[in-house]
Structure formats: C-alpha cells, structure tokens
Coordinates of C-alpha atoms in Angstrom, one line a residue:
Chain F
M1 CA 0.0 0.0 0.0
T2 CA 1.4 3.4 -1.0
N3 CA 1.5 6.3 1.4
S4 CA -1.1 8.2 -0.7
L5 CA -3.6 5.3 -0.4
A6 CA -2.9 4.9 3.3
L7 CA -3.6 8.6 3.8
V8 CA -6.8 8.4 1.7
L9 CA -8.1 5.5 3.7
G10 CA -7.0 7.2 6.9
I11 CA -9.1 10.3 6.0
L12 CA -12.1 8.1 5.2
V13 CA -12.0 6.2 8.5
F14 CA -11.2 9.4 10.5
L15 CA -14.1 11.3 9.0
L16 CA -16.5 8.4 9.4
I17 CA -15.6 8.0 13.1
L18 CA -15.8 11.7 13.6
G19 CA -19.5 11.5 12.5
A20 CA -19.2 13.2 9.1
P21 CA -21.9 12.5 6.6
V22 CA -20.8 9.4 4.7
V23 CA -21.2 11.2 1.4
F24 CA -18.8 13.8 2.5
A25 CA -16.3 11.3 4.0
V26 CA -16.2 9.3 0.8
A27 CA -16.0 12.3 -1.4
A28 CA -13.3 14.1 0.6
A29 CA -11.2 10.9 0.8
G30 CA -11.6 10.4 -3.0
L31 CA -10.8 14.0 -3.8
S32 CA -7.8 14.2 -1.5
Y33 CA -6.0 11.5 -3.5
F34 CA -5.7 14.0 -6.4
F35 CA -4.0 16.4 -4.1
I36 CA -1.8 13.9 -2.4
E37 CA -0.6 11.5 -5.1
P38 CA 1.9 13.3 -7.5
S39 CA 1.1 11.0 -10.5
V40 CA -2.5 12.2 -10.7
A41 CA -2.0 15.8 -9.5
G42 CA -4.3 18.2 -11.3
M43 CA -6.7 15.4 -12.5
Q44 CA -9.6 16.5 -10.4
S45 CA -11.9 16.2 -13.4
V46 CA -11.7 12.5 -12.9
V47 CA -13.7 13.1 -9.7
V48 CA -16.7 14.5 -11.6
H49 CA -16.4 12.0 -14.4
K50 CA -16.4 9.0 -12.0
F51 CA -19.1 10.5 -9.9
F52 CA -21.3 10.9 -13.0
T53 CA -20.5 7.5 -14.5
G54 CA -21.0 5.8 -11.1
M55 CA -24.6 7.0 -11.1
D56 CA -25.1 6.6 -14.8
V57 CA -26.1 2.9 -14.6
F58 CA -29.4 1.5 -15.9
I59 CA -29.9 -1.0 -13.1
W60 CA -29.7 1.7 -10.5
L61 CA -33.0 3.0 -11.8
S62 CA -34.8 0.1 -10.3
I63 CA -34.0 1.3 -6.7
P64 CA -36.3 4.3 -6.6
L65 CA -38.9 2.4 -8.6
F66 CA -39.0 -0.5 -6.2
V67 CA -39.0 2.0 -3.3
I68 CA -42.1 3.7 -4.9
A69 CA -43.8 0.4 -5.5
G70 CA -43.3 -0.7 -1.9
E71 CA -44.4 2.7 -0.5
I72 CA -47.6 2.7 -2.7
M73 CA -48.5 -0.8 -1.5
S74 CA -48.0 0.3 2.1
A75 CA -50.0 3.5 1.6
T76 CA -52.9 1.4 0.2
N77 CA -53.2 -0.6 3.4
M78 CA -51.6 -3.6 1.8
T79 CA -49.7 -4.3 5.0
E80 CA -53.0 -4.9 6.9
R81 CA -54.1 -7.2 4.1
L82 CA -50.9 -9.2 4.2
V83 CA -51.0 -9.5 8.0
G84 CA -54.7 -10.6 7.7
F85 CA -53.7 -13.3 5.2
S86 CA -50.8 -14.4 7.4
H87 CA -53.2 -14.5 10.4
L88 CA -55.4 -16.9 8.4
I89 CA -52.5 -19.2 7.6
V90 CA -50.5 -19.4 10.8
G91 CA -52.6 -17.7 13.5
K92 CA -54.1 -20.9 14.8
F93 CA -50.8 -22.3 16.1
R94 CA -49.4 -21.7 19.6
G95 CA -47.6 -18.3 19.3
G96 CA -49.8 -17.6 16.3
M97 CA -49.3 -13.8 16.2
A98 CA -45.5 -14.2 16.4
Y99 CA -45.7 -16.6 13.3
V100 CA -47.9 -14.0 11.6
N101 CA -45.2 -11.4 12.2
V102 CA -42.6 -13.6 10.4
L103 CA -44.8 -14.7 7.6
A104 CA -46.1 -11.1 6.9
S105 CA -42.5 -9.9 6.6
M106 CA -41.7 -12.7 4.3
L107 CA -44.7 -11.8 2.0
F108 CA -43.9 -8.1 2.3
G109 CA -40.3 -8.9 1.3
G110 CA -41.7 -10.0 -2.1
V111 CA -43.0 -6.4 -2.6
S112 CA -40.5 -4.2 -0.9
G113 CA -36.7 -4.5 -1.1
S114 CA -35.9 -2.7 2.1
A115 CA -35.7 -3.9 5.7
L116 CA -36.4 -0.5 7.1
A117 CA -39.5 -0.1 5.0
D118 CA -40.6 -3.4 6.5
V119 CA -40.2 -2.3 10.1
A120 CA -41.8 1.1 9.3
A121 CA -44.8 -0.2 7.4
L122 CA -45.5 -3.6 9.0
G123 CA -44.2 -2.8 12.5
P124 CA -47.0 -0.7 13.8
V125 CA -49.7 -3.1 12.6
E126 CA -47.9 -6.2 14.0
L127 CA -47.0 -4.6 17.3
A128 CA -50.6 -3.5 17.9
L129 CA -52.0 -7.0 17.1
M130 CA -49.4 -8.7 19.3
R131 CA -50.0 -6.3 22.1
K132 CA -53.7 -7.0 21.9
E133 CA -53.0 -10.8 22.2
G134 CA -50.8 -10.2 25.3
Y135 CA -47.3 -10.4 23.9
K136 CA -44.7 -8.3 25.6
D137 CA -43.8 -5.2 23.6
E138 CA -40.0 -5.9 23.8
F139 CA -40.5 -9.4 22.3
S140 CA -42.8 -8.1 19.6
A141 CA -40.4 -5.3 18.7
A142 CA -37.4 -7.7 18.6
L143 CA -39.3 -10.1 16.4
T144 CA -40.4 -7.3 14.1
V145 CA -36.8 -6.1 13.7
S146 CA -35.5 -9.6 13.2
S147 CA -38.1 -10.7 10.7
A148 CA -37.6 -7.4 8.7
I149 CA -34.2 -8.4 7.5
Q150 CA -35.7 -11.2 5.4
G151 CA -37.1 -8.5 3.1
P152 CA -34.0 -7.5 1.2
I153 CA -32.9 -11.2 0.8
I154 CA -36.2 -12.2 -0.7
P155 CA -36.4 -10.6 -4.2
P156 CA -36.8 -7.8 -5.1
S157 CA -33.9 -6.5 -3.1
I158 CA -32.2 -3.1 -3.1
P159 CA -28.9 -4.5 -1.7
L160 CA -28.8 -7.2 -4.4
I161 CA -29.4 -4.6 -7.1
M162 CA -26.5 -2.6 -5.7
F163 CA -24.3 -5.7 -5.6
S164 CA -25.3 -6.6 -9.2
S165 CA -24.3 -3.3 -10.5
L166 CA -21.1 -3.0 -8.4
T167 CA -19.8 -6.4 -9.5
N168 CA -21.4 -6.9 -12.9
T169 CA -23.3 -9.9 -11.7
S170 CA -26.7 -10.9 -13.2
V171 CA -29.4 -9.3 -11.1
A172 CA -31.9 -12.0 -12.2
A173 CA -29.5 -14.7 -10.9
L174 CA -29.0 -12.8 -7.6
F175 CA -32.8 -12.4 -7.2
L176 CA -33.4 -16.1 -7.7
A177 CA -30.4 -16.9 -5.4
G178 CA -31.9 -14.9 -2.6
A179 CA -35.2 -16.6 -2.6
V180 CA -34.3 -19.8 -0.7
P181 CA -32.0 -18.2 1.9
G182 CA -34.8 -15.6 2.5
V183 CA -37.4 -18.2 3.1
L184 CA -34.9 -20.3 5.2
L185 CA -34.3 -17.3 7.4
G186 CA -38.0 -17.0 7.9
L187 CA -38.3 -20.6 8.8
A188 CA -35.4 -20.3 11.3
L189 CA -37.2 -17.4 13.0
M190 CA -40.3 -19.5 13.1
M191 CA -38.4 -22.3 14.8
V192 CA -37.3 -19.9 17.5
V193 CA -40.9 -18.8 17.9
F194 CA -41.9 -22.4 18.1
I195 CA -39.5 -23.0 21.0
M196 CA -40.3 -19.8 22.8
A197 CA -44.1 -20.4 22.4
R198 CA -43.7 -23.6 24.4
I199 CA -41.4 -22.1 27.0
H200 CA -43.5 -19.0 27.6
N201 CA -46.8 -20.7 26.8
F202 CA -47.8 -18.2 24.1
P203 CA -51.5 -18.2 23.2
K204 CA -53.0 -19.6 20.0
N205 CA -54.5 -16.8 18.0
P206 CA -57.0 -18.2 15.4
I207 CA -59.4 -15.8 13.6
E208 CA -62.6 -16.0 15.5
N209 CA -65.9 -17.0 13.9
I210 CA -64.2 -18.0 10.7
T211 CA -66.4 -19.0 7.8
F212 CA -65.8 -19.8 4.2
A213 CA -66.9 -16.3 3.2
V214 CA -64.4 -14.8 5.6
V215 CA -61.6 -16.9 4.2
V216 CA -62.5 -15.9 0.6
K217 CA -62.6 -12.2 1.6
I218 CA -59.2 -12.4 3.3
V219 CA -57.6 -14.2 0.4
G220 CA -59.3 -11.8 -2.1
D221 CA -58.1 -8.8 -0.1
A222 CA -54.5 -10.0 -0.2
F223 CA -54.6 -11.4 -3.7
W224 CA -53.4 -8.3 -5.6
S225 CA -50.5 -7.8 -3.2
L226 CA -49.5 -11.5 -3.4
L227 CA -49.6 -11.3 -7.2
M228 CA -47.0 -8.6 -7.4
P229 CA -43.9 -10.7 -6.6
V230 CA -45.2 -13.3 -9.0
I231 CA -45.4 -10.7 -11.8
I232 CA -41.9 -9.3 -11.0
M233 CA -40.1 -12.6 -10.8
G234 CA -42.1 -14.2 -13.5
G235 CA -41.3 -11.3 -15.9
I236 CA -37.6 -11.3 -15.1
T237 CA -37.1 -15.1 -15.2
S238 CA -39.1 -15.5 -18.4
G239 CA -37.1 -12.7 -20.1
I240 CA -40.1 -10.5 -20.8
F241 CA -38.5 -7.6 -19.0
T242 CA -35.3 -6.6 -17.3
A243 CA -35.1 -6.0 -13.5
T244 CA -35.3 -2.2 -14.0
E245 CA -38.3 -2.6 -16.3
A246 CA -39.8 -5.0 -13.7
A247 CA -39.5 -2.2 -11.1
A248 CA -41.3 0.2 -13.5
I249 CA -44.0 -2.4 -14.0
A250 CA -44.2 -2.9 -10.2
V251 CA -44.9 0.9 -9.8
S252 CA -47.6 0.9 -12.5
Y253 CA -49.2 -2.2 -11.0
A254 CA -49.1 -0.8 -7.5
M255 CA -50.7 2.5 -8.8
V256 CA -53.4 0.7 -10.7
I257 CA -54.2 -1.6 -7.7
G258 CA -54.2 1.4 -5.4
I259 CA -56.5 3.5 -7.6
V260 CA -58.7 0.8 -9.2
A261 CA -58.8 -2.2 -6.9
Y262 CA -58.3 -0.8 -3.4
R263 CA -59.4 2.8 -4.2
N264 CA -57.4 4.4 -1.5
L265 CA -54.5 6.0 -3.3
S266 CA -54.9 9.8 -3.5
M267 CA -52.8 12.2 -5.6
K268 CA -51.6 13.8 -2.3
T269 CA -50.3 10.5 -1.0
L270 CA -48.7 9.7 -4.3
W271 CA -46.9 13.1 -4.3
A272 CA -45.6 12.5 -0.8
I273 CA -44.4 9.0 -1.8
L274 CA -42.5 10.5 -4.7
D275 CA -40.8 12.9 -2.4
R276 CA -39.8 10.1 0.0
S277 CA -38.6 7.9 -2.8
A278 CA -36.6 10.7 -4.4
R279 CA -34.8 11.4 -1.1
T280 CA -34.1 7.7 -0.5
T281 CA -32.7 7.4 -4.0
A282 CA -30.6 10.5 -3.7
S283 CA -29.0 9.4 -0.5
I284 CA -28.0 6.1 -2.0
Y285 CA -26.9 7.5 -5.4
L286 CA -24.7 10.2 -3.9
I287 CA -22.8 7.6 -1.9
V288 CA -22.5 5.3 -4.9
G289 CA -21.4 8.2 -7.1
F290 CA -18.6 9.4 -4.8
A291 CA -17.6 5.8 -3.9
S292 CA -16.9 5.3 -7.7
V293 CA -14.2 7.8 -7.3
L294 CA -12.8 5.8 -4.4
T295 CA -13.1 2.6 -6.4
W296 CA -11.1 4.3 -9.2
V297 CA -8.4 5.2 -6.6
I298 CA -8.3 1.7 -5.3
A299 CA -8.0 0.3 -8.8
N300 CA -5.3 2.9 -9.7
E301 CA -3.3 1.7 -6.7
R302 CA -3.9 -1.9 -7.9
V303 CA -5.3 -2.9 -4.6
P304 CA -7.5 -5.8 -5.8
D305 CA -4.6 -7.4 -7.6
T306 CA -2.3 -7.0 -4.6
L307 CA -4.9 -8.3 -2.2
Q308 CA -5.7 -11.2 -4.5
T309 CA -2.0 -12.2 -4.7
F310 CA -1.6 -11.8 -1.0
V311 CA -4.6 -14.0 -0.2
Q312 CA -3.5 -16.6 -2.7
N313 CA 0.0 -16.7 -1.2
L314 CA -1.4 -17.1 2.3
N315 CA -2.9 -20.5 1.2
I316 CA -5.9 -20.1 3.5
P317 CA -8.6 -22.7 2.8
V318 CA -11.7 -21.1 1.2
W319 CA -13.9 -22.1 4.1
A320 CA -11.7 -20.1 6.5
L321 CA -11.5 -17.2 4.2
L322 CA -15.3 -17.1 3.9
L323 CA -15.5 -17.2 7.7
M324 CA -13.1 -14.3 8.0
V325 CA -15.1 -12.3 5.4
N326 CA -18.3 -13.0 7.3
L327 CA -16.7 -11.8 10.6
F328 CA -15.3 -8.8 8.8
F329 CA -18.8 -7.8 7.5
L330 CA -20.5 -8.5 10.8
F331 CA -17.9 -6.4 12.6
N332 CA -18.4 -3.5 10.1
G333 CA -22.2 -3.9 10.5
L334 CA -21.7 -2.8 14.1
W335 CA -20.8 0.7 12.9
I336 CA -21.4 1.3 9.2
S337 CA -24.6 1.1 7.2
D338 CA -25.5 -1.6 4.7
S339 CA -25.2 0.5 1.6
V340 CA -21.8 1.8 2.6
Q341 CA -20.5 -1.7 3.2
M342 CA -21.9 -2.8 -0.1
V343 CA -20.3 0.1 -2.1
L344 CA -16.9 -0.2 -0.4
F345 CA -16.4 -3.9 -0.2
A346 CA -18.4 -5.7 -2.9
P347 CA -16.1 -4.7 -5.8
L348 CA -13.1 -5.5 -3.6
F349 CA -13.9 -8.9 -2.3
T350 CA -16.0 -10.4 -5.2
P351 CA -13.0 -10.9 -7.7
I352 CA -10.8 -12.3 -4.9
L353 CA -13.4 -14.9 -3.9
A354 CA -14.3 -15.6 -7.5
A355 CA -10.7 -16.5 -8.2
L356 CA -10.9 -19.0 -5.3
G357 CA -14.0 -20.6 -6.8
V358 CA -16.8 -18.8 -4.8
S359 CA -19.6 -17.8 -7.2
P360 CA -20.3 -14.0 -7.2
V361 CA -24.0 -15.0 -7.1
Q362 CA -23.5 -16.9 -3.9
F363 CA -21.2 -14.2 -2.5
G364 CA -23.8 -11.5 -3.3
V365 CA -26.4 -13.3 -1.1
I366 CA -23.8 -13.9 1.7
M367 CA -22.9 -10.3 1.7
T368 CA -26.5 -9.1 1.7
M369 CA -27.3 -11.4 4.6
N370 CA -24.3 -10.0 6.5
V371 CA -25.2 -6.4 5.9
M372 CA -28.8 -7.1 6.8
I373 CA -27.8 -8.7 10.1
G374 CA -25.8 -5.5 10.6
L375 CA -29.1 -3.6 10.7
M376 CA -30.0 -5.5 14.0
T377 CA -26.6 -5.3 15.7
P378 CA -25.9 -2.3 18.0
P379 CA -24.6 0.3 18.3
Y380 CA -25.3 1.2 14.6
G381 CA -28.4 -1.0 14.0
L382 CA -30.8 1.1 12.1
A383 CA -33.6 -1.4 12.2
L384 CA -33.2 -1.6 16.0
Y385 CA -33.5 2.2 16.3
L386 CA -36.6 2.2 14.1
G387 CA -38.1 -0.7 16.1
S388 CA -37.5 1.2 19.3
A389 CA -39.0 4.4 17.9
I390 CA -42.2 2.7 16.7
S391 CA -42.7 0.5 19.8
G392 CA -41.5 2.9 22.4
V393 CA -39.5 0.1 24.0
P394 CA -35.9 1.0 25.1
L395 CA -33.2 -0.2 22.8
I396 CA -31.5 -2.4 25.3
K397 CA -34.6 -4.4 26.0
I398 CA -35.1 -5.0 22.2
I399 CA -31.5 -6.1 21.9
R400 CA -31.8 -8.6 24.8
E401 CA -35.0 -10.1 23.3
S402 CA -33.5 -10.3 19.8
I403 CA -30.5 -12.4 20.8
P404 CA -32.2 -15.8 20.0
F405 CA -33.3 -14.4 16.6
L406 CA -29.8 -13.1 15.9
I407 CA -28.4 -16.6 16.7
A408 CA -30.9 -18.2 14.3
S409 CA -30.0 -15.6 11.6
L410 CA -26.3 -16.4 12.1
I411 CA -26.9 -20.1 11.7
V412 CA -28.7 -19.5 8.4
L413 CA -25.8 -17.3 7.3
M414 CA -23.4 -20.2 7.9
L415 CA -25.6 -22.6 6.0
V416 CA -25.8 -20.2 3.1
T417 CA -22.0 -19.7 3.2
Y418 CA -21.1 -23.3 3.3
I419 CA -23.9 -24.9 1.2
P420 CA -23.6 -23.3 -2.3
A421 CA -26.7 -25.2 -3.5
L422 CA -28.9 -23.1 -1.3
T423 CA -28.2 -20.1 -3.4
L424 CA -27.1 -21.5 -6.7
A425 CA -29.7 -24.2 -7.4
L426 CA -32.5 -21.8 -8.5
P427 CA -30.5 -19.6 -10.8
R428 CA -28.9 -22.7 -12.3
F429 CA -32.4 -24.3 -12.8
F430 CA -33.6 -21.2 -14.7
G431 CA -30.4 -21.1 -16.7
F432 CA -28.9 -17.9 -15.4
I433 CA -25.7 -19.5 -14.4
N434 CA -23.8 -22.7 -15.4
Chain Y
M1 CA -33.2 46.5 18.4
G2 CA -31.9 49.1 15.9
R3 CA -33.5 49.8 12.5
A4 CA -30.4 48.6 10.6
S5 CA -30.5 45.3 12.4
L6 CA -34.2 44.9 11.7
T7 CA -33.7 45.6 8.0
E8 CA -30.8 43.1 7.9
K9 CA -33.0 40.5 9.5
H10 CA -35.8 41.2 7.1
D11 CA -33.4 40.8 4.1
M12 CA -32.1 37.5 5.5
A13 CA -35.6 36.2 5.8
K14 CA -36.3 37.3 2.3
I15 CA -33.2 35.4 1.0
L16 CA -34.3 32.3 2.9
R17 CA -37.8 32.5 1.3
V18 CA -36.2 32.6 -2.1
V19 CA -34.0 29.6 -1.2
D20 CA -37.2 27.7 -0.1
V21 CA -38.9 28.5 -3.4
I22 CA -35.9 27.2 -5.3
E23 CA -35.8 24.0 -3.3
W24 CA -39.5 23.4 -3.6
S25 CA -39.3 23.9 -7.4
A26 CA -36.3 21.5 -7.6
S27 CA -38.1 18.9 -5.5
A28 CA -41.3 19.2 -7.7
L29 CA -39.2 18.8 -10.8
A30 CA -37.4 15.8 -9.4
R31 CA -40.8 14.1 -8.6
L32 CA -42.0 14.8 -12.1
M33 CA -38.8 13.2 -13.5
L34 CA -39.4 10.1 -11.4
I35 CA -42.9 9.8 -12.9
F36 CA -41.5 10.3 -16.4
V37 CA -38.9 7.6 -15.8
A38 CA -41.4 5.0 -14.6
L39 CA -43.9 5.8 -17.4
S40 CA -41.2 5.7 -20.2
L41 CA -39.9 2.4 -19.0
V42 CA -43.4 0.9 -18.8
L43 CA -44.1 2.2 -22.3
Q44 CA -40.9 0.5 -23.5
V45 CA -42.0 -2.9 -22.1
I46 CA -45.5 -2.5 -23.6
L47 CA -44.1 -1.6 -27.0
R48 CA -41.5 -4.4 -27.0
F49 CA -43.8 -7.1 -25.6
G50 CA -47.0 -6.0 -27.4
F51 CA -45.7 -4.6 -30.7
S52 CA -42.2 -6.1 -31.0
F53 CA -40.9 -2.5 -31.3
S54 CA -38.5 -0.6 -29.0
L55 CA -37.9 3.1 -28.6
P56 CA -34.3 4.1 -28.7
W57 CA -34.4 6.8 -26.0
P58 CA -36.2 5.6 -22.7
E59 CA -33.2 3.8 -21.2
E60 CA -30.7 6.6 -21.8
A61 CA -33.1 9.4 -21.0
S62 CA -34.1 7.7 -17.7
R63 CA -30.5 7.4 -16.7
Y64 CA -29.7 11.0 -17.2
L65 CA -33.0 12.2 -15.6
M66 CA -32.2 10.1 -12.6
I67 CA -28.8 11.9 -12.2
W68 CA -30.7 15.2 -12.4
L69 CA -33.2 14.0 -9.9
V70 CA -30.4 13.1 -7.4
M71 CA -28.6 16.4 -7.8
L72 CA -31.9 18.3 -7.4
T73 CA -32.9 16.4 -4.3
A74 CA -29.4 16.5 -2.6
P75 CA -29.9 20.0 -1.1
I76 CA -33.2 18.7 0.6
L77 CA -31.3 15.9 2.2
I78 CA -28.8 18.4 3.6
K79 CA -31.6 20.7 4.7
R80 CA -33.4 17.9 6.6
D81 CA -30.2 16.5 7.9
E82 CA -31.0 13.2 6.2
L83 CA -27.5 12.3 5.0
V84 CA -26.4 9.0 6.3
R85 CA -23.9 9.3 9.1
V86 CA -22.2 7.1 11.7
D87 CA -23.8 9.0 14.5
F88 CA -23.8 6.6 17.5
L89 CA -20.7 8.2 18.9
D90 CA -22.4 11.7 19.0
A91 CA -23.7 10.8 22.5
F92 CA -20.2 11.0 23.8
W93 CA -19.4 14.5 22.4
P94 CA -19.9 17.6 24.6
R95 CA -22.7 19.7 23.2
P96 CA -20.6 22.8 22.3
L97 CA -18.0 20.7 20.6
L98 CA -20.7 18.9 18.6
I99 CA -22.0 22.3 17.3
F100 CA -18.5 23.3 16.4
R101 CA -17.9 20.0 14.6
D102 CA -21.1 20.3 12.6
L103 CA -20.2 23.8 11.6
L104 CA -16.7 22.6 10.6
F105 CA -18.2 19.8 8.5
R106 CA -20.5 22.3 6.8
F107 CA -17.6 24.6 5.8
C108 CA -15.6 21.6 4.6
M109 CA -18.6 20.5 2.5
L110 CA -18.9 23.9 1.2
G111 CA -15.3 23.8 0.0
L112 CA -15.8 20.3 -1.5
F113 CA -18.9 21.3 -3.5
I114 CA -17.3 24.5 -4.7
I115 CA -14.6 22.2 -6.3
V116 CA -17.3 19.9 -7.6
A117 CA -19.2 22.8 -9.1
H118 CA -16.1 24.2 -10.7
E119 CA -14.9 20.9 -12.1
G120 CA -18.4 19.9 -13.0
W121 CA -18.8 23.0 -15.2
I122 CA -15.4 22.3 -16.9
Q123 CA -16.5 18.7 -17.5
A124 CA -19.9 19.7 -18.9
S125 CA -18.3 22.4 -21.2
F126 CA -15.8 19.8 -22.4
A127 CA -18.4 17.2 -23.0
A128 CA -20.6 19.7 -24.9
R129 CA -18.9 18.8 -28.2
R130 CA -20.1 15.2 -28.2
L131 CA -23.6 13.8 -28.7
T132 CA -25.2 11.1 -26.6
A133 CA -25.8 7.7 -28.4
A134 CA -29.6 7.4 -28.3
T135 CA -31.1 10.7 -27.5
Q136 CA -28.6 12.6 -29.7
I137 CA -28.4 15.6 -27.3
S138 CA -25.2 17.3 -26.3
W139 CA -23.4 15.6 -23.4
F140 CA -23.4 19.1 -21.8
W141 CA -27.0 18.6 -20.6
P142 CA -26.6 15.3 -18.6
Y143 CA -23.3 16.6 -17.2
L144 CA -24.8 20.0 -16.3
A145 CA -26.7 18.2 -13.5
V146 CA -23.4 18.0 -11.5
P147 CA -22.5 21.7 -11.3
V148 CA -26.2 22.7 -10.9
G149 CA -26.7 20.3 -8.0
A150 CA -23.4 21.4 -6.4
V151 CA -24.5 25.1 -6.6
L152 CA -27.9 24.2 -5.1
I153 CA -26.0 22.3 -2.3
I154 CA -23.8 25.4 -1.7
I155 CA -26.8 27.6 -1.5
E156 CA -28.4 25.2 1.0
L157 CA -25.3 25.1 3.2
L158 CA -25.2 28.9 3.3
A159 CA -29.0 29.0 4.0
I160 CA -28.6 26.6 6.9
T161 CA -25.9 28.9 8.4
L162 CA -28.2 31.9 7.8
R163 CA -31.1 30.1 9.4
E164 CA -29.0 29.3 12.5
Q165 CA -27.9 33.0 12.6
L166 CA -31.5 34.2 12.6
A167 CA -32.5 31.6 15.2
R168 CA -29.6 32.8 17.4
Q169 CA -30.6 36.4 17.0
A170 CA -34.3 35.6 17.8
K171 CA -33.2 33.8 20.9
S172 CA -31.0 36.6 22.1
T173 CA -33.7 39.1 21.4
S174 CA -36.3 37.2 23.3
L175 CA -33.8 36.7 26.2
S176 CA -33.1 40.4 26.4
Q177 CA -36.9 41.1 26.3
V178 CA -37.4 38.7 29.2
T179 CA -34.6 40.4 31.1
E180 CA -36.0 43.9 30.4
S181 CA -39.5 42.9 31.5
A182 CA -38.1 41.3 34.6
Q183 CA -36.2 44.5 35.5

C-alpha cells in the first residue's frame, strides 16, 4: 500500500468515526487523492467524471422504482391485508401472532426490497396486534426487527441490485439466489418462535368465527398484493423484461391496484411518496457516485490485484476465508450502514473470492445477509432504532430479546455460506448460471 | 433593536424565502422526473412485448434524468439532515464541541462542493462537443446536473448557516426582552 492510499483510507475512516456524513467522508477521501498523489495531480476532473458515470447505470433506476412500489403498497393498506392473510394461515398455532409477524414480513419482502420499510410499514400493525394478544412489547419489537431483515434477501432486493451493479453480476440470478435463503431465514425465526411459544406458553390466535366467506374475503383482499412478486419474478425469469423494467411495471401495477382495486391512493399521497422515494434514492446515489471515485483510486493503486495475490499466497482454505469475510462484514455492521459496506467492499472482495471458486452470485447473497444482520446489531443497528422508535421500547430491551433471533440468523448465514446449492440451485435451474 | 438590524433580519428572511422556493421547485421537478422515468420504462415494455418494437431513448433518458433527480434532491437531504452518518458516537461528544464539529463539516462540505461545481462545469463544457448515443443531445445537458446540483447544495449550506444565525438572533432578542420585562 502506497503512502497516498494509506492517507486516503485514513481520511475516510477518520471522518466516518468523527461522524461526518458518509457522502462527505467518501467524497473528501476520494478527492484528497488527487492532491496527495503526485502521479494524478491536477486530474480533479476524474472526480466529476467518475461521480457521474458511477450514477449513470441503468440497473440503479430500479432502486427508486421498487421503493415507490413498496411505498404505494404500504399506503394502500396492503400491510394490513398481508397481516390478515398471514393470520389466516398461521394464526391458529401456539404463538400464532409471532408466526404472523414472520410470515407477513416474508410476504412483504416480495414487494419491498428494504428492511427499514418493512419495520416502518408492517411494524405498527404487527405490534398493535401482538399487544392485543398479550405479547410483551419488547418481544414483539425484537421479532419485528429480526423478521424485517428477510425483506432484502427475498427478491426484489435493493442491496442485491447494488451488488449486481457494483460487481457486474446478473441481477436476475441474484434475485433467484436470494429466494431460498430468505425463506430459510423466515423458517429459522419461526423455529425460534416455536421453542419460545412452548417455554412462555404463548396463546393460540386463530381468527374468531371464521367462515368460508371470511376466508374468501381475506384471500381476495391479499390477492393483488401477493400477485406482485409473481409478476416481478415471472417477468424477469421469463425474459419478458429486465429488472429495471420490472421495477417500473411494479410501480404501475401498484398504482393501478391502489386506484382501481383498493381505491385508496390519492394524488396527495402519491406526491408524498414520490418525495420520500426521491430522497431515499438521492442518499444512495450520492454515496455510490462518490464511492466510484474511491473505487477508481483503489483500482489505480492496484489494490484488488495486490490483495488477491496476498490472499492466494497465504494459502488459507476457502472455508476459513469465507468465515473471515463474514466476521469482517458482521464487525463492520456494528458501525457502518448496509449501503456503505456494499459500495466499499463488494467490488473489492468479489473478484478475490471468484478467483478462489466462490460464485459471485452466492457471495452476493452472503454479503447481503451480513449487511442485513448488521441492521439489527448495535450500536449502529438502524432497524433496532426504528423498532425502538415505533414501539416505544428502550433499545437495550429489544437487543436482549433479539438475541435468539440473531443466533438463528447467524446459523442460516453459515448454512448459506457453506452450502452453495442453497443459493445457486434456483439460478442454475432457470439457466442464469452454469 | 436598531432599525439597521431589523432591515438586515428582514433581508435575511427574504433570502431564505427565495431559497425555499428554489428548493420546492427543484423537488417538484425531481418528482415529475421520477414519474416520467417510470412511465417511459413501462411504455418500453409495452411496445416491446406487445408490438415487437423498441424506442431508442427511454433507457438513456431515464439514466440522465435520474442523475438530475439526485442532484436536485441532494440539497433537501442536507436541509433535513438526512445524509447517512455514523452518529452513534455523537452521544459521547460535549454539546458545544458537537455544534463546532457540525459547523466545521458544513464549511468543509462547502469547499468540497465548490470544487465539484467548478470541475463539473469544466467537464460539462468539455463534453458539450459530443452527442449522446440514443437521444442525440449534447453531453453538456446530462453533465450539467453535477454543477447545478453542487451550486444548489452550496446555496443550501449557506442558507442553513443563515437560518441558524437568525435563530440565534431571535433567541438573544427574546432573552433580552425577558430580562428587560423582569427588570
């Protein structure tokens, strides 16, 4: 590592720890290279060029569009309909409402690609229902936060879209690869609920006075929401449209459903949704744009090649390297956000692991799971903070209650890391990878 | 409070109102761009799937519009303090130092975006000679988003400082009024 690069990375870490906006930290670190390194002195125009081209990527367009689709579905009371449907399916078991929480997040994951959207949209509904049935708020909040991280693993997924673009990996393959691990994560959480329901003697929560007409109504209510992931994944896997076009279709579908079928989407709501989506998009794009400058700096310093040679010379077995990478991401998850991790490390680690035989498709899912688990690990666990804000439960109580769910998530992460078939079977079946 | 000070305050408030109007217009434009992007991509799918025909421009236009959208929305993120930060260590900072730190960050960001605006304008002017592949417009227009966005960010950073100044003045005025009435 040259002195210039060491200084650039030092500036980045120093500014991040100091609490600077990530955009500023990344941009300042990238820009400083052109003042420090003599061989590129005066080439500041590269900053603007890389910033521009970093954002000028077609697949990135799907991020705001999936955000809008998810927001519209939430605004049209889709969350209540999904919770109602989940209640019908799993409410009758002991700990029924806890199962409902997990299943609803799994279904919502097929519509929204964001864990925080899951906590914000589903959280209040789930917490109110669980409180009514006598569950402790800290348990409900912990489960809401833990189940929300399934969302971005089950397609569509914003982190997987980011990974796809940053590493030139097929987004369709990544979406398919995330499906099994996402469901597996949900099942693992349900297993924890199963055990806890017996220990704490949770109640059964079947829908009262259920008739065939009620069942038809609940299924009918949720039908349009449940159809959305089918359209998205069906369209992508059949080759009718690209992932970005799928996102645009999802927006149109959600709008039509909101206006025509559910009749509760107003122009005022839509205008507010567009504002939120534009802001979410801008915050991601800005980081990605300036991180492209940093990626250029890293490439100019030949870091990936050096790191690859270094790792190969170490002769570490792949399983140990994967373990180290997982621990590295989990540690970073304690203090930096999911999108920042993705932008900084996906382009760096993917070629190294690919050279050692780890498929980028599998690694994309592994990395996504890691950064999602980072959302529920303190001190920088955004999902935890959001869960605390919507439930009013102190953070420390949620953290304590979420430990069993965290352990279950880590077990699934290990399974996904060491059993490639869990991620690669579906994309292989649909012909997206060999 | 003197007449000069009152006029100064009035002028500052007027400037801030103009900044608010600029931001609102930028935000409205960004939202319309988002709608346009979604509709043009849907149109593309309908034409391709239904009529075996593709338009050459939606993909390219959407990419450029999205960059414009980002640069028009960036000042709002700064205004609402919505930029992602590693903020869990903030609790350990003494309050006065935290205020000084944020002020320092703001001035550093100001410097950064002045460079970005300057370099962005050079880049846009340089790119003006070439045409984009599908839409056949000058590259100047897509690249212009960078200096325009940077200038809007600079305006917002200055406006935040101005807003804080006004708030401080209002606070000291109300404090002196309370002291006067107590006396």
